[in-house]
PDB file of C-alpha atoms in Angstrom:
ATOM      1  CA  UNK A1369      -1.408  35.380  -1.677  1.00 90.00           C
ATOM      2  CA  UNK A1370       0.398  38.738  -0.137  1.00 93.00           C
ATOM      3  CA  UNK A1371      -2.082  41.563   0.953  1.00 93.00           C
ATOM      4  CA  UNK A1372      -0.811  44.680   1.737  1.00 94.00           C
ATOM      5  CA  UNK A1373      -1.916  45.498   5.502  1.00 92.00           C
ATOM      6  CA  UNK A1374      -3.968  48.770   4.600  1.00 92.00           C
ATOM      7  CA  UNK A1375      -5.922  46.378   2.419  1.00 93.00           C
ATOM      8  CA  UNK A1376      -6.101  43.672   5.125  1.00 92.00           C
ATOM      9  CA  UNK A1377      -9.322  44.902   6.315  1.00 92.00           C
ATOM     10  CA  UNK A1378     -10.834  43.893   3.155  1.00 91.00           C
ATOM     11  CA  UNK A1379      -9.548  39.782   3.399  1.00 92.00           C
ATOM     12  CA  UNK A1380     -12.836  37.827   3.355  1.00 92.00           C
ATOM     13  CA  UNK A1381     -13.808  35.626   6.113  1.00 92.00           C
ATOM     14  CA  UNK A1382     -12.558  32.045   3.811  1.00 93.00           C
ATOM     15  CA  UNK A1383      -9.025  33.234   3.862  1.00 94.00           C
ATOM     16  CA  UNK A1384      -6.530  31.981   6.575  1.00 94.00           C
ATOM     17  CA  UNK A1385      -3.404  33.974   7.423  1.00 94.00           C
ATOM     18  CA  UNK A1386      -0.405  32.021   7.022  1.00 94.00           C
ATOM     19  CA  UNK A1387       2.501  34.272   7.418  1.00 95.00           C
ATOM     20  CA  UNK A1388       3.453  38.184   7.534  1.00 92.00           C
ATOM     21  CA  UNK A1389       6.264  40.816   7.090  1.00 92.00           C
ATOM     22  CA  UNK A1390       6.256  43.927   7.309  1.00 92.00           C
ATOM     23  CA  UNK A1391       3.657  46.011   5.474  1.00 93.00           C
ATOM     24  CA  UNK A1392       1.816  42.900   4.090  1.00 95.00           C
ATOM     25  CA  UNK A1393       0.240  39.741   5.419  1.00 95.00           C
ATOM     26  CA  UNK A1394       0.366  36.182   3.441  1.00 95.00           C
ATOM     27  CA  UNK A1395      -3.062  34.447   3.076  1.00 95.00           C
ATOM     28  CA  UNK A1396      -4.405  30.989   1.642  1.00 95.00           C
ATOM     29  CA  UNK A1397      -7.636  29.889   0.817  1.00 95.00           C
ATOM     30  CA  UNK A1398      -8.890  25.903   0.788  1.00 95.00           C
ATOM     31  CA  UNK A1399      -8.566  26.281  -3.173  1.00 96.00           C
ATOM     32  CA  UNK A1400      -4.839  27.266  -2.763  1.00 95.00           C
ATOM     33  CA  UNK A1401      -4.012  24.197  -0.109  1.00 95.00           C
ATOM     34  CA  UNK A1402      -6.004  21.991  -2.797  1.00 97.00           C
ATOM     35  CA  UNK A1403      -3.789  23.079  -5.589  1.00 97.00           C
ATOM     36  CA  UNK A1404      -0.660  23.016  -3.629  1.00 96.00           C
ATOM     37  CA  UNK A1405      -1.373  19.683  -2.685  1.00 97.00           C
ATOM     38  CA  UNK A1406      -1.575  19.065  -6.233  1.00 98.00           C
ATOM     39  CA  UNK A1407       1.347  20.379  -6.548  1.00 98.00           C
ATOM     40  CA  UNK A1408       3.173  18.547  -3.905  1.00 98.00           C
ATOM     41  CA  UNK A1409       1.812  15.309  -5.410  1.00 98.00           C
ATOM     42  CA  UNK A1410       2.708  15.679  -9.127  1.00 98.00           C
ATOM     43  CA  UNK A1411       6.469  16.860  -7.925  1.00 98.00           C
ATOM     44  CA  UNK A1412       6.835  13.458  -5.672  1.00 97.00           C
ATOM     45  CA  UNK A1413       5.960  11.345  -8.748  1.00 96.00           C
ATOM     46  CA  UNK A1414       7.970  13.392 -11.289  1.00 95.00           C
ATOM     47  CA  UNK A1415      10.903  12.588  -8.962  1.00 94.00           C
ATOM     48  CA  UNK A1416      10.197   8.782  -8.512  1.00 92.00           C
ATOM     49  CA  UNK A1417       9.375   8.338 -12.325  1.00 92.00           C
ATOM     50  CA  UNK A1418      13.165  10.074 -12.890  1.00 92.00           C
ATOM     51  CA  UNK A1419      14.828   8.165 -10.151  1.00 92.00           C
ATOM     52  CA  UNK A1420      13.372   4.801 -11.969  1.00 91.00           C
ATOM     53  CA  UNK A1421      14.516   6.259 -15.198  1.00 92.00           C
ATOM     54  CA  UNK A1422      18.353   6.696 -14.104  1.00 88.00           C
ATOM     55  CA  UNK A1423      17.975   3.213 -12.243  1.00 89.00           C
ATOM     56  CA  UNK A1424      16.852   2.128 -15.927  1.00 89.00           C
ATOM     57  CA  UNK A1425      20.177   3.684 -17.401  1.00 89.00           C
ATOM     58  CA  UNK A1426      22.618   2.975 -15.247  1.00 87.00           C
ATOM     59  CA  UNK A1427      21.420  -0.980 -15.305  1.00 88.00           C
ATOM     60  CA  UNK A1428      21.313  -1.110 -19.040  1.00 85.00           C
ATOM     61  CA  UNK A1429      24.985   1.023 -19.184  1.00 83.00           C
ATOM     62  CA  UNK A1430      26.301  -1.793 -16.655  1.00 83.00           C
ATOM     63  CA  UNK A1431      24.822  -4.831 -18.524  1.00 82.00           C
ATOM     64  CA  UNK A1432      26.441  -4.018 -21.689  1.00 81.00           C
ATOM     65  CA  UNK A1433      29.568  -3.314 -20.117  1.00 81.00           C
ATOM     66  CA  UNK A1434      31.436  -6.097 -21.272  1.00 78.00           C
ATOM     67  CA  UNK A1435      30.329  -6.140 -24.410  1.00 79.00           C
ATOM     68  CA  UNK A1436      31.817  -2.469 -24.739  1.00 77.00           C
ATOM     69  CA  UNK A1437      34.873  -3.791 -23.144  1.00 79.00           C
ATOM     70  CA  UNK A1438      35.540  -6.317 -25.870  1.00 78.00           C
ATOM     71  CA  UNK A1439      34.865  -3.724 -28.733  1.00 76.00           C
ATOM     72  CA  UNK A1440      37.144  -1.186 -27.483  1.00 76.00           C
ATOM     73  CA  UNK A1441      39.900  -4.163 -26.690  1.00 75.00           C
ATOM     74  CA  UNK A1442      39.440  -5.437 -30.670  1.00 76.00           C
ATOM     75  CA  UNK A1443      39.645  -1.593 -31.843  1.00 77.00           C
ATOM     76  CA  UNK A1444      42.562  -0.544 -29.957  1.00 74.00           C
ATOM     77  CA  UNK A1445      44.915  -4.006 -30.192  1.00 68.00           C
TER      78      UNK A1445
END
């Protein structure tokens, strides 16, 4: 969370400075680092569930590519 630096004097002891720019200061607290772990950990698995979903499609486009191929050859001759 961003604190301005006239209200850093104010940051309780729990928070941990992470970054700052000028005129404010970036903390975290061990409730932030838990959720953006969560965070972190739901985004990997969204991404491997898609990857194994395209994997999925493409395989299943492939397989059936021949039995495209022979529809579109009796439609078209």
């Amino acid at each position: 969370m961003e604190i301005p630096e006239t209200a850093v004097k104010n940051v309780p002891n729990e928070y941990t400075l992470m970054s700052s720019k000028k005129g404010a200061k970036r903390y975290r607290t061990a409730e932030i680092e838990d959720m953006l772990a969560e965070l972190t950990d739901a985004e990997e698995r969204k991404d491997a569930a898609l990857k194994d979903v395209m994997r999925r499609i493409f395989y299943n486009f492939d397989k059936r590519f021949v039995i495209r191929k022979r529809f579109f050859v009796q439609c078209f001759y």
